[in-house]
């Protein structure tokens, strides 16, 4: 049972345009959400996070939006650059004893020059 | 270099064999996490140690075991290997016990023939 779902296995965008990666979750107890980026032959690296008390968090070209009622979050990358080409994982955790991170399957983003 | 060191990077072995994967966490981090990533699968949490003690178990098979030593390095032991155990095994570390932002190593790729 996939509690964190990234329904698009892959996404291709042109350099300079916006990349939007989506993530849905089913567990209403999740209260913290993260995005990690993974290049080939490397481990995932933390990108950006958002707490459930917020609906938006921005860090440079990266913005994460959270819609709690829809149990949906998205990562926006503007403008997209070829170096952003990687696999992006969405992860979620709950409070207290539910702090174990639950991961999506990832979306492979290709930014074309 | 993330600061988390995993050895070996690649390992090829036969079914029924036993292997040990090693992880040295980032300096100052007390928590070590082990994850498995199989083909077309997301990151599956295996086990979490904090300062030498097991804190959480995920989908870890009984054939697998782990420990964290006093110097905080960790080992993941995989025994009676099956073809389906072929995967990337990631180690991650964090400062605290309930952290969501993890620092990952580059992974150990295990191939079981």
PDB file of C-alpha atoms in Angstrom:
ATOM      1  CA  UNK A   1       0.000   0.000   0.000  1.00  0.00           C
ATOM      2  CA  UNK A   2       1.694   3.108  -1.265  1.00  0.00           C
ATOM      3  CA  UNK A   3       1.017   5.879   1.270  1.00  0.00           C
ATOM      4  CA  UNK A   4       3.049   8.382  -0.745  1.00  0.00           C
ATOM      5  CA  UNK A   5       2.415   8.362  -4.470  1.00  0.00           C
ATOM      6  CA  UNK A   6       4.246  10.045  -7.282  1.00  0.00           C
ATOM      7  CA  UNK A   7       2.067   9.171 -10.218  1.00  0.00           C
ATOM      8  CA  UNK A   8       4.342  10.480 -12.939  1.00  0.00           C
ATOM      9  CA  UNK A   9       7.400   8.264 -13.361  1.00  0.00           C
ATOM     10  CA  UNK A  10       8.997  10.803 -15.672  1.00  0.00           C
ATOM     11  CA  UNK A  11       8.741  14.406 -16.789  1.00  0.00           C
ATOM     12  CA  UNK A  12      10.479  16.309 -19.557  1.00  0.00           C
ATOM     13  CA  UNK A  13      10.659  20.118 -19.744  1.00  0.00           C
ATOM     14  CA  UNK A  14      12.575  22.734 -21.693  1.00  0.00           C
ATOM     15  CA  UNK A  15      15.340  24.709 -20.065  1.00  0.00           C
ATOM     16  CA  UNK A  16      14.008  27.946 -18.630  1.00  0.00           C
ATOM     17  CA  UNK A  17      10.454  26.672 -18.246  1.00  0.00           C
ATOM     18  CA  UNK A  18       8.708  25.600 -15.062  1.00  0.00           C
ATOM     19  CA  UNK A  19       8.942  22.009 -13.807  1.00  0.00           C
ATOM     20  CA  UNK A  20       6.067  20.812 -11.630  1.00  0.00           C
ATOM     21  CA  UNK A  21       6.450  17.535  -9.789  1.00  0.00           C
ATOM     22  CA  UNK A  22       3.450  16.151  -7.948  1.00  0.00           C
ATOM     23  CA  UNK A  23       3.006  13.983  -4.909  1.00  0.00           C
ATOM     24  CA  UNK A  24      -0.130  12.609  -3.243  1.00  0.00           C
ATOM     25  CA  UNK A  25      -0.429  11.020   0.158  1.00  0.00           C
ATOM     26  CA  UNK A  26      -3.110   9.019   1.911  1.00  0.00           C
ATOM     27  CA  UNK A  27      -2.211   9.236   5.600  1.00  0.00           C
ATOM     28  CA  UNK A  28      -3.746  12.302   7.270  1.00  0.00           C
ATOM     29  CA  UNK A  29      -1.295  11.854  10.180  1.00  0.00           C
ATOM     30  CA  UNK A  30       1.610  12.978   8.036  1.00  0.00           C
ATOM     31  CA  UNK A  31       2.718  16.414   9.170  1.00  0.00           C
ATOM     32  CA  UNK A  32       6.072  16.951   7.504  1.00  0.00           C
ATOM     33  CA  UNK A  33       6.961  16.587   3.857  1.00  0.00           C
ATOM     34  CA  UNK A  34      10.274  16.608   2.082  1.00  0.00           C
ATOM     35  CA  UNK A  35      11.692  16.513  -1.407  1.00  0.00           C
ATOM     36  CA  UNK A  36      14.972  14.809  -2.147  1.00  0.00           C
ATOM     37  CA  UNK A  37      16.924  14.856  -5.391  1.00  0.00           C
ATOM     38  CA  UNK A  38      18.974  11.937  -6.649  1.00  0.00           C
ATOM     39  CA  UNK A  39      21.603  11.905  -9.369  1.00  0.00           C
ATOM     40  CA  UNK A  40      22.799   8.589 -10.865  1.00  0.00           C
ATOM     41  CA  UNK A  41      25.445   6.793  -8.785  1.00  0.00           C
ATOM     42  CA  UNK A  42      24.779   9.087  -5.816  1.00  0.00           C
ATOM     43  CA  UNK A  43      22.533   8.908  -2.782  1.00  0.00           C
ATOM     44  CA  UNK A  44      19.491  11.168  -2.448  1.00  0.00           C
ATOM     45  CA  UNK A  45      20.162  14.688  -1.208  1.00  0.00           C
ATOM     46  CA  UNK A  46      17.722  16.842   0.713  1.00  0.00           C
ATOM     47  CA  UNK A  47      16.193  19.636  -1.347  1.00  0.00           C
ATOM     48  CA  UNK A  48      13.344  21.343   0.467  1.00  0.00           C
ATOM     49  CA  UNK A  49      10.708  20.591   3.090  1.00  0.00           C
ATOM     50  CA  UNK A  50       7.401  21.876   4.374  1.00  0.00           C
ATOM     51  CA  UNK A  51       5.529  21.507   7.626  1.00  0.00           C
ATOM     52  CA  UNK A  52       1.806  20.904   7.639  1.00  0.00           C
ATOM     53  CA  UNK A  53       1.254  24.254   9.332  1.00  0.00           C
ATOM     54  CA  UNK A  54       2.357  25.966   6.133  1.00  0.00           C
ATOM     55  CA  UNK A  55       1.047  25.835   2.590  1.00  0.00           C
ATOM     56  CA  UNK A  56       4.135  27.123   0.826  1.00  0.00           C
ATOM     57  CA  UNK A  57       7.875  27.094   1.312  1.00  0.00           C
ATOM     58  CA  UNK A  58      10.352  28.694  -1.042  1.00  0.00           C
ATOM     59  CA  UNK A  59      14.093  28.316  -1.445  1.00  0.00           C
ATOM     60  CA  UNK A  60      15.568  30.023  -4.458  1.00  0.00           C
ATOM     61  CA  UNK A  61      14.255  28.400  -7.624  1.00  0.00           C
ATOM     62  CA  UNK A  62      12.450  25.704  -5.636  1.00  0.00           C
ATOM     63  CA  UNK A  63       8.996  26.098  -4.110  1.00  0.00           C
ATOM     64  CA  UNK A  64       6.923  23.433  -2.434  1.00  0.00           C
ATOM     65  CA  UNK A  65       3.158  23.835  -2.148  1.00  0.00           C
ATOM     66  CA  UNK A  66       1.023  21.822   0.246  1.00  0.00           C
ATOM     67  CA  UNK A  67      -2.731  21.324  -0.075  1.00  0.00           C
ATOM     68  CA  UNK A  68      -3.745  19.439   3.052  1.00  0.00           C
ATOM     69  CA  UNK A  69      -7.407  19.084   2.130  1.00  0.00           C
ATOM     70  CA  UNK A  70      -6.436  17.390  -1.120  1.00  0.00           C
ATOM     71  CA  UNK A  71      -3.519  15.540   0.486  1.00  0.00           C
ATOM     72  CA  UNK A  72      -1.340  16.812  -2.302  1.00  0.00           C
ATOM     73  CA  UNK A  73       1.973  18.561  -2.562  1.00  0.00           C
ATOM     74  CA  UNK A  74       3.942  19.815  -5.500  1.00  0.00           C
ATOM     75  CA  UNK A  75       7.473  20.953  -6.183  1.00  0.00           C
ATOM     76  CA  UNK A  76       7.941  23.834  -8.607  1.00  0.00           C
ATOM     77  CA  UNK A  77      11.312  24.537 -10.167  1.00  0.00           C
ATOM     78  CA  UNK A  78      11.560  27.903 -11.919  1.00  0.00           C
ATOM     79  CA  UNK A  79      13.441  28.341 -14.138  1.00  0.00           C
ATOM     80  CA  UNK A  80      14.446  24.771 -14.851  1.00  0.00           C
ATOM     81  CA  UNK A  81      18.094  24.126 -15.674  1.00  0.00           C
ATOM     82  CA  UNK A  82      19.767  21.101 -17.284  1.00  0.00           C
ATOM     83  CA  UNK A  83      21.539  20.425 -13.973  1.00  0.00           C
ATOM     84  CA  UNK A  84      18.130  19.838 -12.399  1.00  0.00           C
ATOM     85  CA  UNK A  85      17.821  16.620 -14.387  1.00  0.00           C
ATOM     86  CA  UNK A  86      17.575  13.963 -11.688  1.00  0.00           C
ATOM     87  CA  UNK A  87      15.121  11.714  -9.905  1.00  0.00           C
ATOM     88  CA  UNK A  88      13.001  13.576  -7.350  1.00  0.00           C
ATOM     89  CA  UNK A  89      11.587  11.730  -4.355  1.00  0.00           C
ATOM     90  CA  UNK A  90       8.745  12.947  -2.211  1.00  0.00           C
ATOM     91  CA  UNK A  91       8.786  11.763   1.418  1.00  0.00           C
ATOM     92  CA  UNK A  92       6.454  12.233   4.366  1.00  0.00           C
ATOM     93  CA  UNK A  93       6.532  11.639   8.087  1.00  0.00           C
ATOM     94  CA  UNK A  94       4.144  11.849  10.996  1.00  0.00           C
ATOM     95  CA  UNK A  95       4.534  13.172  14.508  1.00  0.00           C
ATOM     96  CA  UNK A  96       5.807  11.346  17.552  1.00  0.00           C
ATOM     97  CA  UNK A  97       6.234   7.625  17.040  1.00  0.00           C
ATOM     98  CA  UNK A  98       5.219   7.988  13.402  1.00  0.00           C
ATOM     99  CA  UNK A  99       8.316   9.916  12.431  1.00  0.00           C
ATOM    100  CA  UNK A 100       9.507   7.209  10.037  1.00  0.00           C
ATOM    101  CA  UNK A 101       9.943   8.650   6.568  1.00  0.00           C
ATOM    102  CA  UNK A 102       7.659   7.163   3.921  1.00  0.00           C
ATOM    103  CA  UNK A 103       8.944   7.592   0.375  1.00  0.00           C
ATOM    104  CA  UNK A 104       7.348   7.854  -3.030  1.00  0.00           C
ATOM    105  CA  UNK A 105       8.753   5.947  -5.996  1.00  0.00           C
ATOM    106  CA  UNK A 106      10.281   9.049  -7.552  1.00  0.00           C
ATOM    107  CA  UNK A 107       9.839  11.115 -10.704  1.00  0.00           C
ATOM    108  CA  UNK A 108      12.649  11.298 -13.225  1.00  0.00           C
ATOM    109  CA  UNK A 109      12.982  14.873 -14.488  1.00  0.00           C
ATOM    110  CA  UNK A 110      14.775  15.637 -17.729  1.00  0.00           C
ATOM    111  CA  UNK A 111      15.468  19.288 -18.510  1.00  0.00           C
ATOM    112  CA  UNK A 112      16.334  19.698 -22.146  1.00  0.00           C
ATOM    113  CA  UNK A 113      18.664  22.500 -23.295  1.00  0.00           C
TER     114      UNK A 113
ATOM    115  CA  UNK B   1      31.038  13.962  -0.868  1.00  0.00           C
ATOM    116  CA  UNK B   2      28.145  13.786   1.594  1.00  0.00           C
ATOM    117  CA  UNK B   3      30.313  12.658   4.500  1.00  0.00           C
ATOM    118  CA  UNK B   4      28.539   9.303   4.714  1.00  0.00           C
ATOM    119  CA  UNK B   5      30.826   6.514   3.529  1.00  0.00           C
ATOM    120  CA  UNK B   6      29.561   3.187   2.287  1.00  0.00           C
ATOM    121  CA  UNK B   7      31.632   0.179   1.328  1.00  0.00           C
ATOM    122  CA  UNK B   8      31.787  -1.705  -0.908  1.00  0.00           C
ATOM    123  CA  UNK B   9      30.387   0.321  -3.796  1.00  0.00           C
ATOM    124  CA  UNK B  10      29.683  -2.789  -5.831  1.00  0.00           C
ATOM    125  CA  UNK B  11      29.364  -6.413  -4.820  1.00  0.00           C
ATOM    126  CA  UNK B  12      28.579  -9.464  -6.917  1.00  0.00           C
ATOM    127  CA  UNK B  13      27.861 -12.731  -5.183  1.00  0.00           C
ATOM    128  CA  UNK B  14      25.942 -15.967  -5.561  1.00  0.00           C
ATOM    129  CA  UNK B  15      22.650 -17.145  -4.119  1.00  0.00           C
ATOM    130  CA  UNK B  16      22.940 -18.592  -0.652  1.00  0.00           C
ATOM    131  CA  UNK B  17      25.942 -16.480   0.254  1.00  0.00           C
ATOM    132  CA  UNK B  18      26.328 -13.914   3.021  1.00  0.00           C
ATOM    133  CA  UNK B  19      27.591 -10.350   2.654  1.00  0.00           C
ATOM    134  CA  UNK B  20      28.250  -7.423   4.946  1.00  0.00           C
ATOM    135  CA  UNK B  21      27.724  -3.816   3.944  1.00  0.00           C
ATOM    136  CA  UNK B  22      29.460  -1.132   5.933  1.00  0.00           C
ATOM    137  CA  UNK B  23      28.519   2.463   6.668  1.00  0.00           C
ATOM    138  CA  UNK B  24      30.362   5.272   8.400  1.00  0.00           C
ATOM    139  CA  UNK B  25      28.025   8.135   9.281  1.00  0.00           C
ATOM    140  CA  UNK B  26      28.788  11.796   8.857  1.00  0.00           C
ATOM    141  CA  UNK B  27      30.931  13.169  11.661  1.00  0.00           C
ATOM    142  CA  UNK B  28      28.741  14.124  14.605  1.00  0.00           C
ATOM    143  CA  UNK B  29      25.709  12.143  13.463  1.00  0.00           C
ATOM    144  CA  UNK B  30      24.411   9.583  15.939  1.00  0.00           C
ATOM    145  CA  UNK B  31      21.683   8.013  13.817  1.00  0.00           C
ATOM    146  CA  UNK B  32      22.186   5.539  11.015  1.00  0.00           C
ATOM    147  CA  UNK B  33      19.425   4.382   8.698  1.00  0.00           C
ATOM    148  CA  UNK B  34      19.488   1.592   6.128  1.00  0.00           C
ATOM    149  CA  UNK B  35      17.367   1.649   2.989  1.00  0.00           C
ATOM    150  CA  UNK B  36      16.902  -0.750   0.098  1.00  0.00           C
ATOM    151  CA  UNK B  37      16.102   0.402  -3.417  1.00  0.00           C
ATOM    152  CA  UNK B  38      15.180  -2.362  -5.828  1.00  0.00           C
ATOM    153  CA  UNK B  39      14.507  -1.897  -9.535  1.00  0.00           C
ATOM    154  CA  UNK B  40      11.373   0.219 -10.043  1.00  0.00           C
ATOM    155  CA  UNK B  41      10.908   0.510  -6.318  1.00  0.00           C
ATOM    156  CA  UNK B  42      11.146   3.485  -4.066  1.00  0.00           C
ATOM    157  CA  UNK B  43      13.316   3.635  -1.026  1.00  0.00           C
ATOM    158  CA  UNK B  44      12.279   0.935   1.402  1.00  0.00           C
ATOM    159  CA  UNK B  45      13.238   1.633   4.996  1.00  0.00           C
ATOM    160  CA  UNK B  46      14.999  -1.294   6.628  1.00  0.00           C
ATOM    161  CA  UNK B  47      16.234  -0.257  10.065  1.00  0.00           C
ATOM    162  CA  UNK B  48      17.314   2.719  12.182  1.00  0.00           C
ATOM    163  CA  UNK B  49      19.950   2.850  14.892  1.00  0.00           C
ATOM    164  CA  UNK B  50      20.587   5.727  17.246  1.00  0.00           C
ATOM    165  CA  UNK B  51      23.773   5.833  19.306  1.00  0.00           C
ATOM    166  CA  UNK B  52      24.138   2.073  19.181  1.00  0.00           C
ATOM    167  CA  UNK B  53      20.536   1.148  19.886  1.00  0.00           C
ATOM    168  CA  UNK B  54      17.911  -0.064  17.463  1.00  0.00           C
ATOM    169  CA  UNK B  55      15.164   2.545  17.237  1.00  0.00           C
ATOM    170  CA  UNK B  56      12.894   1.392  14.435  1.00  0.00           C
ATOM    171  CA  UNK B  57      12.482  -1.524  12.098  1.00  0.00           C
ATOM    172  CA  UNK B  58      10.930  -1.385   8.679  1.00  0.00           C
ATOM    173  CA  UNK B  59      10.529  -4.047   6.043  1.00  0.00           C
ATOM    174  CA  UNK B  60      13.678  -5.899   6.991  1.00  0.00           C
ATOM    175  CA  UNK B  61      13.757  -9.608   6.283  1.00  0.00           C
ATOM    176  CA  UNK B  62      14.731 -12.054   8.999  1.00  0.00           C
ATOM    177  CA  UNK B  63      17.721 -13.038   6.836  1.00  0.00           C
ATOM    178  CA  UNK B  64      19.008  -9.496   7.261  1.00  0.00           C
ATOM    179  CA  UNK B  65      20.477  -8.027  10.416  1.00  0.00           C
ATOM    180  CA  UNK B  66      22.281  -4.872  11.356  1.00  0.00           C
ATOM    181  CA  UNK B  67      24.146  -3.300  14.189  1.00  0.00           C
ATOM    182  CA  UNK B  68      25.731  -0.002  15.131  1.00  0.00           C
ATOM    183  CA  UNK B  69      29.056  -0.132  16.872  1.00  0.00           C
ATOM    184  CA  UNK B  70      30.426   2.126  19.648  1.00  0.00           C
ATOM    185  CA  UNK B  71      32.325   4.174  17.070  1.00  0.00           C
ATOM    186  CA  UNK B  72      28.908   4.710  15.407  1.00  0.00           C
ATOM    187  CA  UNK B  73      29.688   2.908  12.186  1.00  0.00           C
ATOM    188  CA  UNK B  74      27.077   0.392  11.142  1.00  0.00           C
ATOM    189  CA  UNK B  75      26.998  -2.903   9.310  1.00  0.00           C
ATOM    190  CA  UNK B  76      24.140  -4.525   7.436  1.00  0.00           C
ATOM    191  CA  UNK B  77      24.444  -8.285   7.171  1.00  0.00           C
ATOM    192  CA  UNK B  78      22.547 -10.075   4.418  1.00  0.00           C
ATOM    193  CA  UNK B  79      22.507 -13.858   4.537  1.00  0.00           C
ATOM    194  CA  UNK B  80      21.092 -16.744   2.493  1.00  0.00           C
ATOM    195  CA  UNK B  81      21.000 -14.358  -0.407  1.00  0.00           C
ATOM    196  CA  UNK B  82      18.336 -14.684  -3.055  1.00  0.00           C
ATOM    197  CA  UNK B  83      18.140 -13.212  -6.551  1.00  0.00           C
ATOM    198  CA  UNK B  84      15.521 -10.759  -5.313  1.00  0.00           C
ATOM    199  CA  UNK B  85      17.987  -9.261  -2.852  1.00  0.00           C
ATOM    200  CA  UNK B  86      19.800  -7.609  -5.744  1.00  0.00           C
ATOM    201  CA  UNK B  87      19.373  -3.910  -5.076  1.00  0.00           C
ATOM    202  CA  UNK B  88      20.999  -0.663  -4.088  1.00  0.00           C
ATOM    203  CA  UNK B  89      21.463  -0.425  -0.357  1.00  0.00           C
ATOM    204  CA  UNK B  90      21.729   3.077   1.022  1.00  0.00           C
ATOM    205  CA  UNK B  91      22.916   4.184   4.397  1.00  0.00           C
ATOM    206  CA  UNK B  92      21.910   7.578   5.728  1.00  0.00           C
ATOM    207  CA  UNK B  93      22.757   9.446   8.894  1.00  0.00           C
ATOM    208  CA  UNK B  94      21.377  12.279  10.953  1.00  0.00           C
ATOM    209  CA  UNK B  95      22.261  14.072  14.149  1.00  0.00           C
ATOM    210  CA  UNK B  96      19.205  13.205  16.166  1.00  0.00           C
ATOM    211  CA  UNK B  97      16.875  10.269  16.555  1.00  0.00           C
ATOM    212  CA  UNK B  98      13.785  11.822  15.009  1.00  0.00           C
ATOM    213  CA  UNK B  99      15.267  13.722  12.121  1.00  0.00           C
ATOM    214  CA  UNK B 100      13.669  13.943   8.735  1.00  0.00           C
ATOM    215  CA  UNK B 101      16.594  15.461   6.898  1.00  0.00           C
ATOM    216  CA  UNK B 102      18.947  12.609   6.251  1.00  0.00           C
ATOM    217  CA  UNK B 103      22.369  12.612   4.654  1.00  0.00           C
ATOM    218  CA  UNK B 104      22.792   9.670   2.347  1.00  0.00           C
ATOM    219  CA  UNK B 105      25.810   7.765   1.240  1.00  0.00           C
ATOM    220  CA  UNK B 106      26.370   6.841  -2.396  1.00  0.00           C
ATOM    221  CA  UNK B 107      25.027   3.345  -1.864  1.00  0.00           C
ATOM    222  CA  UNK B 108      26.261  -0.214  -2.229  1.00  0.00           C
ATOM    223  CA  UNK B 109      25.048  -2.043  -5.298  1.00  0.00           C
ATOM    224  CA  UNK B 110      24.527  -5.734  -4.594  1.00  0.00           C
ATOM    225  CA  UNK B 111      24.084  -8.177  -7.440  1.00  0.00           C
ATOM    226  CA  UNK B 112      23.106 -11.737  -6.591  1.00  0.00           C
ATOM    227  CA  UNK B 113      23.639 -14.224  -9.413  1.00  0.00           C
TER     228      UNK B 113
END
